[in-house]
XYZ file of C-alpha atoms in Angstrom:
662
model
C 155.392 94.004 74.055
C 157.215 94.716 70.793
C 155.654 97.136 68.281
C 155.568 96.879 64.476
C 154.380 99.622 62.111
C 153.147 97.777 59.029
C 152.015 99.303 55.741
C 149.568 97.586 53.391
C 150.310 98.744 49.832
C 148.874 97.715 46.482
C 147.603 98.731 43.087
C 143.950 99.746 42.950
C 141.399 96.912 43.386
C 144.008 94.367 44.489
C 141.990 93.754 47.676
C 144.161 95.693 50.094
C 141.371 97.008 52.337
C 139.644 93.599 52.318
C 142.939 92.079 53.485
C 143.134 94.660 56.277
C 139.628 93.648 57.412
C 140.572 89.958 57.268
C 143.720 90.538 59.348
C 141.669 92.347 62.018
C 139.078 89.570 62.044
C 141.647 86.768 62.171
C 143.482 88.542 65.012
C 140.208 88.721 66.971
C 139.854 92.504 66.882
C 136.532 92.448 64.995
C 133.624 89.997 65.318
C 132.415 90.552 61.766
C 134.265 91.188 58.537
C 133.911 94.702 57.166
C 132.915 94.897 53.519
C 134.133 97.408 50.927
C 130.938 96.874 48.914
C 128.733 97.484 51.968
C 130.796 100.454 53.176
C 131.405 98.845 56.571
C 135.211 98.686 56.719
C 137.192 99.917 59.722
C 139.750 101.912 57.750
C 137.633 103.537 55.021
C 135.893 105.996 57.349
C 135.245 108.887 54.956
C 131.754 108.971 53.431
C 133.342 109.388 50.008
C 135.512 106.275 50.541
C 132.437 104.241 51.417
C 130.500 105.587 48.416
C 133.273 104.945 45.877
C 134.682 101.778 47.434
C 138.267 103.078 47.312
C 140.753 104.218 49.925
C 141.552 107.929 49.727
C 143.243 108.679 53.065
C 145.682 106.496 54.965
C 144.191 105.025 58.131
C 145.726 103.393 61.208
C 144.348 100.405 63.094
C 146.060 98.126 65.616
C 145.898 94.401 66.370
C 147.886 92.098 68.697
C 149.802 88.967 67.731
C 151.484 86.572 70.137
C 154.697 88.539 70.440
C 154.067 91.872 68.759
C 151.450 94.637 68.539
C 150.959 95.636 64.906
C 150.075 99.216 63.989
C 148.662 98.605 60.538
C 148.433 101.499 58.081
C 146.034 101.009 55.179
C 147.037 103.194 52.226
C 145.295 104.192 48.971
C 145.890 102.046 45.907
C 144.792 104.551 43.267
C 147.783 106.386 41.733
C 145.989 109.742 42.130
C 146.538 109.408 45.890
C 150.191 108.329 45.829
C 151.034 111.306 48.079
C 149.176 109.546 50.929
C 151.425 106.507 50.424
C 154.547 108.668 50.331
C 153.880 110.165 53.741
C 153.484 106.729 55.305
C 156.705 105.191 53.972
C 158.974 107.070 56.366
C 157.279 105.600 59.457
C 157.162 101.901 58.479
C 159.081 98.964 59.941
C 157.771 96.640 57.240
C 155.199 96.292 54.464
C 152.873 93.848 52.727
C 152.597 94.434 48.971
C 149.296 93.028 47.677
C 149.029 91.784 44.082
C 145.914 90.390 42.418
C 146.207 86.802 41.174
C 143.880 87.806 38.329
C 145.295 91.155 37.130
C 148.898 90.408 38.121
C 151.594 93.080 38.244
C 150.277 96.560 37.449
C 152.073 99.864 36.889
C 151.440 100.897 40.506
C 152.911 97.584 41.732
C 156.184 98.376 40.006
C 156.271 101.950 41.327
C 155.641 100.772 44.896
C 158.185 97.938 44.849
C 160.902 100.173 43.379
C 160.335 102.630 46.233
C 160.209 99.952 48.934
C 163.495 98.561 47.642
C 165.129 101.984 47.480
C 164.119 102.694 51.074
C 165.105 99.154 52.138
C 161.750 98.504 53.809
C 161.328 94.764 54.565
C 158.410 93.601 52.418
C 156.234 90.495 52.121
C 154.210 89.897 48.942
C 150.630 88.584 49.184
C 149.103 87.325 45.929
C 145.396 87.833 46.608
C 142.172 86.605 44.974
C 143.260 83.015 44.297
C 139.551 82.123 44.621
C 138.552 84.292 41.638
C 137.973 82.993 38.117
C 141.097 83.607 36.043
C 143.450 83.433 39.056
C 147.010 82.341 38.274
C 149.865 81.313 40.539
C 152.971 80.285 38.575
C 152.234 82.833 35.855
C 151.917 85.665 38.393
C 155.021 84.471 40.232
C 156.946 84.576 36.941
C 155.523 88.013 36.210
C 156.614 89.235 39.653
C 160.139 87.957 39.074
C 160.343 89.368 35.548
C 158.657 92.749 35.951
C 159.712 93.602 39.504
C 163.215 92.143 39.091
C 163.623 91.406 42.817
C 164.634 88.209 44.673
C 161.450 86.328 45.636
C 161.006 83.328 47.948
C 157.730 81.410 47.384
C 156.421 80.342 50.809
C 154.198 77.623 49.324
C 151.771 76.939 46.520
C 148.135 77.621 45.728
C 145.667 74.783 45.256
C 142.138 74.843 43.830
C 142.774 78.038 41.887
C 139.706 79.909 40.706
C 137.261 78.250 43.129
C 135.843 79.150 46.544
C 137.787 76.141 47.856
C 141.142 77.646 46.799
C 143.722 77.362 49.563
C 147.387 77.903 50.336
C 149.745 74.981 50.939
C 152.762 76.285 52.871
C 156.238 74.904 52.364
C 159.637 76.118 51.201
C 160.674 74.454 47.962
C 164.146 74.043 46.400
C 163.841 77.489 44.807
C 163.981 79.073 48.274
C 167.447 77.678 48.961
C 168.684 78.857 45.562
C 167.509 82.444 46.212
C 168.803 82.588 49.790
C 172.175 81.042 48.920
C 172.715 83.744 46.296
C 173.001 86.238 49.181
C 174.711 84.055 51.806
C 178.057 82.407 51.019
C 178.025 80.391 54.258
C 174.612 78.963 53.384
C 175.851 78.071 49.909
C 178.896 76.341 51.391
C 176.709 74.348 53.816
C 174.480 73.299 50.922
C 177.457 72.093 48.911
C 178.798 70.218 51.956
C 175.715 68.054 52.254
C 172.596 70.020 52.994
C 171.031 72.780 55.013
C 168.918 71.954 58.077
C 165.435 73.483 57.977
C 165.996 75.719 61.071
C 169.070 77.172 59.375
C 167.077 77.831 56.222
C 164.324 79.618 58.173
C 166.879 81.677 60.084
C 168.484 82.779 56.809
C 165.052 83.628 55.413
C 164.214 85.794 58.439
C 167.572 87.550 58.376
C 167.485 88.348 54.670
C 163.836 89.457 54.792
C 164.541 91.869 57.661
C 167.417 93.338 55.690
C 165.095 93.740 52.666
C 167.349 91.467 50.602
C 164.621 88.956 49.648
C 160.818 89.079 49.615
C 158.712 86.080 50.726
C 155.600 85.466 48.582
C 152.305 84.118 49.979
C 149.183 83.145 48.040
C 145.667 83.462 49.409
C 142.298 85.131 49.436
C 141.350 87.996 51.720
C 137.703 87.252 50.916
C 137.755 83.611 52.119
C 140.681 83.836 54.542
C 142.828 81.322 52.641
C 146.525 81.890 53.292
C 145.924 84.733 55.762
C 147.028 82.791 58.902
C 150.283 81.973 57.089
C 150.741 85.628 56.164
C 150.159 86.629 59.800
C 152.790 84.111 60.891
C 155.178 85.636 58.351
C 154.482 89.153 59.635
C 155.315 88.024 63.167
C 158.383 85.894 62.353
C 159.968 87.638 59.377
C 159.461 91.395 59.791
C 161.549 93.438 62.246
C 159.907 94.934 65.331
C 160.339 98.658 65.981
C 163.509 99.714 67.717
C 163.906 102.851 69.807
C 164.448 103.590 73.499
C 161.417 104.924 75.428
C 163.897 106.448 77.885
C 165.897 108.193 75.156
C 165.552 111.741 73.791
C 162.093 112.383 72.368
C 161.865 112.077 68.572
C 158.978 111.490 66.158
C 157.680 112.288 62.671
C 154.240 113.564 61.617
C 152.832 111.704 58.603
C 149.208 112.846 58.605
C 147.245 115.912 59.740
C 143.476 116.174 59.955
C 140.938 118.546 61.474
C 138.841 117.542 64.489
C 135.130 118.315 64.998
C 135.930 121.779 66.384
C 138.356 122.584 63.570
C 141.416 121.802 65.701
C 144.481 120.191 64.134
C 145.163 116.543 64.977
C 148.601 115.155 64.094
C 149.367 111.478 63.462
C 152.977 110.739 64.371
C 155.334 107.780 64.643
C 157.483 107.938 67.779
C 161.039 106.743 67.170
C 162.586 107.491 70.555
C 161.647 108.771 73.990
C 158.245 109.376 75.525
C 155.656 112.144 75.238
C 152.824 113.015 77.613
C 149.812 115.265 77.938
C 150.808 118.799 79.034
C 154.390 118.329 77.707
C 155.797 121.238 75.701
C 157.059 119.810 72.418
C 159.285 121.530 69.833
C 158.229 120.632 66.313
C 158.992 121.378 62.685
C 162.059 121.367 60.461
C 162.221 125.153 60.209
C 162.927 128.073 62.532
C 160.114 130.104 64.018
C 160.057 133.902 63.627
C 162.688 135.259 66.001
C 164.788 132.070 65.888
C 164.413 128.602 67.354
C 161.749 126.035 66.487
C 158.065 126.489 67.262
C 156.679 124.736 70.320
C 153.247 123.590 71.429
C 151.717 122.036 74.512
C 150.180 118.594 74.052
C 146.554 118.863 75.187
C 145.490 115.276 74.416
C 147.054 112.038 73.219
C 145.709 108.795 71.707
C 147.371 105.476 70.914
C 146.082 102.661 68.712
C 145.037 99.477 70.501
C 142.567 96.695 69.823
C 141.251 98.081 66.560
C 140.603 101.618 67.799
C 142.394 104.656 69.256
C 142.340 105.180 73.017
C 143.191 108.254 75.065
C 146.375 107.912 77.104
C 148.419 110.246 79.294
C 151.767 109.065 77.871
C 153.162 107.129 74.899
C 156.652 105.866 74.084
C 158.960 104.821 71.260
C 157.478 102.491 68.653
C 153.950 103.830 69.004
C 151.841 105.618 66.435
C 149.953 108.395 68.208
C 147.376 111.110 67.592
C 148.413 114.427 69.134
C 146.252 117.472 69.900
C 147.476 120.957 70.774
C 150.158 121.671 68.148
C 148.388 124.418 66.193
C 151.117 125.081 63.612
C 151.972 121.443 62.890
C 152.479 120.294 59.288
C 152.952 116.969 57.533
C 156.627 115.969 57.543
C 157.405 117.908 60.733
C 159.738 116.390 63.291
C 158.597 116.208 66.915
C 161.204 116.684 69.629
C 164.701 116.315 68.204
C 165.049 117.790 64.681
C 164.564 115.022 62.148
C 166.014 114.543 58.722
C 164.528 116.638 55.952
C 161.216 115.352 54.622
C 161.949 113.406 51.445
C 159.766 112.988 48.384
C 159.872 109.373 47.210
C 157.501 109.743 44.268
C 157.241 112.264 41.463
C 155.464 115.554 42.187
C 152.054 116.235 40.609
C 152.369 117.195 36.944
C 148.810 118.485 36.431
C 146.849 121.478 37.679
C 143.375 122.933 37.334
C 141.549 126.121 38.274
C 138.815 125.692 40.884
C 135.713 127.606 39.801
C 133.253 128.609 42.559
C 129.659 127.676 41.822
C 126.545 129.771 42.475
C 126.474 131.029 46.055
C 130.056 129.941 46.812
C 132.126 132.686 48.425
C 135.656 132.941 47.010
C 137.170 133.729 50.407
C 135.523 130.695 52.011
C 136.737 128.564 49.103
C 140.311 129.750 49.555
C 140.194 128.963 53.301
C 138.776 125.488 52.614
C 141.409 124.700 49.966
C 144.150 125.905 52.306
C 142.909 123.496 54.971
C 142.833 120.635 52.449
C 146.427 121.492 51.516
C 147.382 121.039 55.194
C 146.214 117.433 54.868
C 147.794 117.010 51.437
C 150.669 119.495 50.869
C 151.099 118.395 47.251
C 147.706 119.956 46.413
C 149.736 123.200 46.292
C 147.028 125.862 46.375
C 147.984 128.788 44.111
C 145.964 132.020 44.225
C 146.012 134.591 41.431
C 144.851 137.841 43.047
C 144.629 139.745 39.771
C 142.338 137.202 38.120
C 140.683 136.139 41.374
C 141.457 132.514 40.530
C 142.662 129.643 42.684
C 144.349 126.609 41.166
C 145.400 123.281 42.691
C 147.909 120.692 41.521
C 146.779 117.146 40.819
C 147.928 113.623 40.058
C 144.818 112.800 38.031
C 141.143 113.277 37.267
C 139.871 111.124 40.143
C 141.541 113.507 42.573
C 139.440 116.301 41.053
C 136.256 114.431 41.894
C 137.439 113.836 45.455
C 138.271 117.519 46.018
C 134.885 118.497 44.598
C 132.996 116.050 46.827
C 135.040 116.969 49.918
C 134.354 120.677 49.447
C 130.633 119.934 49.076
C 130.313 117.452 51.966
C 132.620 119.026 54.549
C 132.436 122.726 53.708
C 129.125 123.109 51.883
C 130.871 124.648 48.865
C 129.796 124.018 45.283
C 132.688 124.081 42.782
C 133.572 123.070 39.249
C 136.927 122.825 37.474
C 138.497 124.113 34.308
C 140.326 121.830 31.920
C 143.339 120.114 33.460
C 146.702 121.440 32.229
C 150.303 120.306 32.596
C 152.719 121.791 35.118
C 156.064 122.691 33.539
C 159.314 123.959 35.046
C 161.992 126.367 33.859
C 165.711 125.661 33.792
C 168.535 128.143 33.373
C 170.384 128.032 30.075
C 173.373 130.058 31.287
C 174.726 132.301 34.038
C 173.476 135.813 34.690
C 174.129 138.569 37.218
C 172.539 141.880 38.197
C 172.946 144.486 40.926
C 171.113 147.578 42.155
C 172.804 150.041 44.510
C 171.350 151.948 47.425
C 170.495 155.590 46.532
C 171.673 155.225 42.926
C 169.886 155.439 39.603
C 166.162 154.791 39.975
C 166.354 152.361 42.924
C 163.550 153.452 45.314
C 164.585 150.975 48.015
C 167.184 151.692 50.731
C 169.151 148.568 49.898
C 171.982 147.235 47.757
C 171.437 143.761 46.344
C 173.601 141.947 43.791
C 172.797 138.391 42.673
C 174.326 135.838 40.315
C 172.320 132.852 39.098
C 173.845 129.651 37.740
C 172.248 126.392 36.581
C 172.374 123.350 38.868
C 171.837 119.667 37.971
C 168.255 118.329 38.050
C 167.336 117.373 41.594
C 169.958 119.622 43.185
C 167.382 122.119 44.452
C 167.992 125.795 45.110
C 171.293 126.750 46.735
C 171.936 130.190 48.226
C 175.499 131.423 48.841
C 177.260 134.587 49.945
C 180.240 136.317 48.327
C 179.913 139.191 50.790
C 180.871 139.328 54.453
C 178.090 138.084 56.712
C 178.854 140.914 59.112
C 178.569 143.640 56.485
C 174.931 144.274 57.418
C 172.351 142.884 59.901
C 171.642 139.184 59.496
C 167.900 139.852 59.157
C 168.569 141.608 55.842
C 170.493 138.613 54.458
C 167.650 136.358 55.592
C 165.109 138.625 53.868
C 167.074 138.344 50.600
C 167.406 134.547 50.809
C 163.757 133.970 51.690
C 162.624 136.296 48.883
C 164.926 134.588 46.369
C 163.458 131.187 47.197
C 159.915 132.510 46.979
C 160.543 134.416 43.743
C 162.020 131.347 42.024
C 158.516 129.904 42.158
C 157.822 131.987 39.038
C 160.471 132.262 36.343
C 160.472 134.305 33.149
C 157.572 132.253 31.747
C 155.766 131.921 35.078
C 156.968 128.390 35.928
C 158.970 127.320 38.976
C 162.779 127.168 38.681
C 163.583 124.080 40.778
C 167.354 123.759 40.413
C 169.884 126.596 40.471
C 172.528 128.279 42.592
C 172.016 131.907 43.601
C 174.980 133.861 44.952
C 174.691 137.245 46.676
C 177.502 139.334 45.216
C 176.731 142.811 46.607
C 175.105 144.073 49.791
C 174.576 147.411 51.457
C 172.103 149.288 53.645
C 171.354 152.613 55.301
C 172.025 152.395 59.050
C 169.322 153.317 61.534
C 168.696 157.063 61.532
C 166.970 159.045 64.259
C 165.908 162.692 64.672
C 166.270 164.359 68.029
C 163.198 163.695 70.202
C 161.469 161.943 67.265
C 162.933 158.425 67.346
C 163.510 156.111 64.385
C 163.225 157.685 60.922
C 161.973 154.943 58.595
C 162.427 157.103 55.497
C 166.216 157.271 56.046
C 166.866 153.764 57.428
C 166.832 150.376 55.703
C 164.219 147.820 56.734
C 163.506 144.246 55.741
C 160.833 145.616 53.404
C 163.522 147.315 51.317
C 165.377 144.053 50.737
C 162.197 142.057 50.146
C 161.071 144.694 47.652
C 164.324 145.021 45.715
C 165.322 141.350 45.494
C 162.680 140.241 42.905
C 163.772 143.017 40.511
C 167.452 142.067 40.773
C 166.736 138.340 40.543
C 164.503 138.745 37.494
C 167.169 140.784 35.678
C 169.776 138.118 36.484
C 167.407 135.454 35.134
C 166.907 137.478 31.943
C 170.650 137.623 31.374
C 171.040 133.905 32.104
C 168.035 132.857 30.035
C 165.572 130.087 30.863
C 164.036 127.251 28.898
C 160.629 125.736 29.676
C 160.714 121.976 30.313
C 157.622 119.763 30.252
C 157.127 116.579 32.319
C 157.872 113.343 30.474
C 156.487 109.947 31.441
C 158.257 106.693 30.774
C 155.851 104.210 29.248
C 155.647 100.465 28.784
C 153.130 99.294 26.223
C 152.171 95.680 25.533
C 150.057 94.999 22.438
C 149.537 92.262 19.841
C 152.527 92.239 17.532
C 150.342 92.647 14.446
C 149.077 96.038 15.717
C 152.563 97.551 15.844
C 152.202 99.088 12.373
C 149.166 101.096 13.492
C 150.643 102.023 16.870
C 153.985 103.497 15.834
C 152.646 106.412 13.724
C 150.196 107.358 16.491
C 152.983 107.314 19.085
C 155.096 109.537 16.840
C 152.183 111.950 16.388
C 151.823 112.241 20.165
C 155.511 113.034 20.607
C 156.310 109.633 22.139
C 159.806 108.292 21.593
C 160.091 104.474 21.721
C 163.479 103.558 23.138
C 163.218 99.777 23.242
C 161.140 97.286 21.298
C 160.898 93.611 22.104
C 158.548 90.634 22.025
C 157.062 88.391 24.693
C 155.329 85.533 22.895
C 152.728 87.052 20.571
C 152.993 90.464 22.227
C 155.125 93.397 21.194
C 156.584 95.375 24.104
C 157.446 99.041 23.587
C 159.240 101.158 26.174
C 160.062 104.831 25.869
C 159.097 108.375 26.852
C 155.968 110.419 26.141
C 154.998 113.984 27.139
C 152.736 113.899 30.203
C 150.228 116.116 28.388
C 149.761 113.380 25.742
C 149.304 110.388 28.079
C 145.535 110.800 28.351
C 145.215 110.952 24.561
C 147.246 107.757 24.220
C 145.079 105.995 26.819
C 141.936 106.972 24.898
C 143.203 105.767 21.517
C 144.885 102.558 22.674
C 141.812 100.241 22.794
C 140.842 101.057 19.207
C 144.391 100.560 17.946
C 144.953 97.230 19.725
C 141.497 95.566 19.567
C 141.165 96.232 23.287
C 144.199 94.036 24.052
C 146.808 96.754 24.653
C 148.124 97.436 28.167
C 149.805 100.744 28.996
C 151.642 101.737 32.146
C 153.201 105.167 32.613
C 154.991 107.038 35.376
C 156.747 110.394 35.601
C 160.402 110.117 34.646
C 161.991 113.499 33.938
C 161.521 116.991 32.501
C 162.571 117.694 28.908
C 162.690 120.936 26.856
C 159.442 121.792 25.088
C 160.079 121.189 21.393
C 156.555 121.148 19.969
C 154.254 124.131 19.577
C 154.422 127.490 21.372
C 156.283 127.864 24.671
C 153.786 127.300 27.513
C 153.237 130.397 29.640
C 151.778 130.500 33.149
C 149.923 133.493 34.538
C 151.787 135.219 37.357
C 150.476 135.576 40.897
C 153.165 137.998 42.132
C 153.638 141.739 41.498
C 155.234 140.955 38.107
C 158.895 141.985 38.389
C 159.142 141.370 34.617
C 157.666 144.879 34.242
C 159.571 147.339 36.427
C 156.888 150.003 36.087
C 154.030 147.665 37.041
C 156.045 146.114 39.862
C 156.960 149.419 41.499
C 153.393 150.663 41.227
C 152.196 147.500 42.958
C 154.880 147.497 45.667
C 155.535 151.183 46.378
C 152.531 152.884 44.805
C 154.800 154.943 42.575
C 157.289 154.634 39.735
C 160.917 155.481 40.517
C 162.832 158.061 38.549
């Protein structure tokens, strides 16, 4: 049987989890519908999810259709948990984007559709809640076309809007041919020659949907079941089944990691090719293990998803989503088997952080271990420990995430914590080029190493590049690797303590003291270079090069779209200016004024708080990270350092060597 990995994506409260429950019930997997309000859903298994009525972690459940087995992945709708959605996108064959017929297109809807289009993931749209008071069909369809700016094919119309009797009437109208013909010259020619037979029209619809050229739109209600059978038919007929050869070389990708009852790691992976079995030794990861090569682990247990649950199996092949036990060092984004492509970030990184404060009776060491384990499940938490201040901070997407971390630490680890005020995460960018060098056994260099580095700015998004202007054979490779690894680590804290994300670092000088031995005494560490020498010297040289290049702190900027009554514009504009927002486009839609522009991320919360009072409660604001811009208001933000502080040579050498050179 064919397999299909299907993601259910939506803005918060669009009814995504209720739709998942309805699909399982309609497919015959469950006898009773799970309820979000009652906390009885199949996919929201965490106690916190049931308490809050929101999805926090992605969950997998399977159901059979006539010709395909669907592995359905329910994802969070709240923007604070967008990282969970990101990890799922790389393993999908298709998606259903859920939109509320009452609330219409939300900021998260736009973010999700832009990403689905960029990744060319075939996507159906389900306009949910047609039974609710205030439900709209044509208005929401127009909003989808206008605000998502994608080709849409209505698969029918809604009837009885806003009542429990609301239903979906399937049927392709004339608009479908217009949209499909825009992307198919042969179809357009056939239409002009006298008409297009219905089978030809449906074949064109299936082909263009599978290529992610157009997006069919269904109307319905997950609560009553209206339109869901038609959506299921669309999933089966219009979305592409998984490809991949079970007899080919083994290849998969890990998109989720959790801890089992005994604390063991359990990896969720999509298998793209080949077959894996219990007791197989599997290489994993996108990085080399110490000593070269990739790490390996022996699979001790394996589960596949069938019939609404996961079942233990001895083997699983291409197309499956599996749970794997036995790979102790596994991480989210790791490739299984053949090396995969580098893990890509599809959404913006977190732009907020907070210090986690242990409560009465909470041990700091236990807290650090617990946060480290949570970061395994969500790498973008980015645990950062300041040894000097005995503080641990985590990065965040928003305030709701804070509450979830707090509740998780209490429920799963028995740890009581609070948080300091949330602050913004900045970055540093080079303003010029700088170089520095320290020579072995010269001046006050206490390390048996020569390291010369040049730093140059790179375009945003380029990442960190490391190059050599010295012969690779001029010293042992391990020393070059020690320099490169230390450079990448040290760039996590620039001159003001912020990460430097984009630059090119070139090694211009190298040198070492060869291995020295005394007769009958073996290796003399005091006269021979070690990796420690290069790891110790590199931060000093890099920091001096950064000083000479100069850095500028950049703060995260959000693009915003604000709709408000036109007569409130006079009150809005001065407030926006006071918050550092820069409107870039102003327009009107009926009686509404529409402002688009950029605003510092640190000021978004303040704008959200003031908006209702300024717009009589009628203003709508959507924001999303867009770029980093130089800080132009107030003092330059500084971040406390968690390293040995190479900005102060004296302090650094005392911390690293226990003495001051010279």
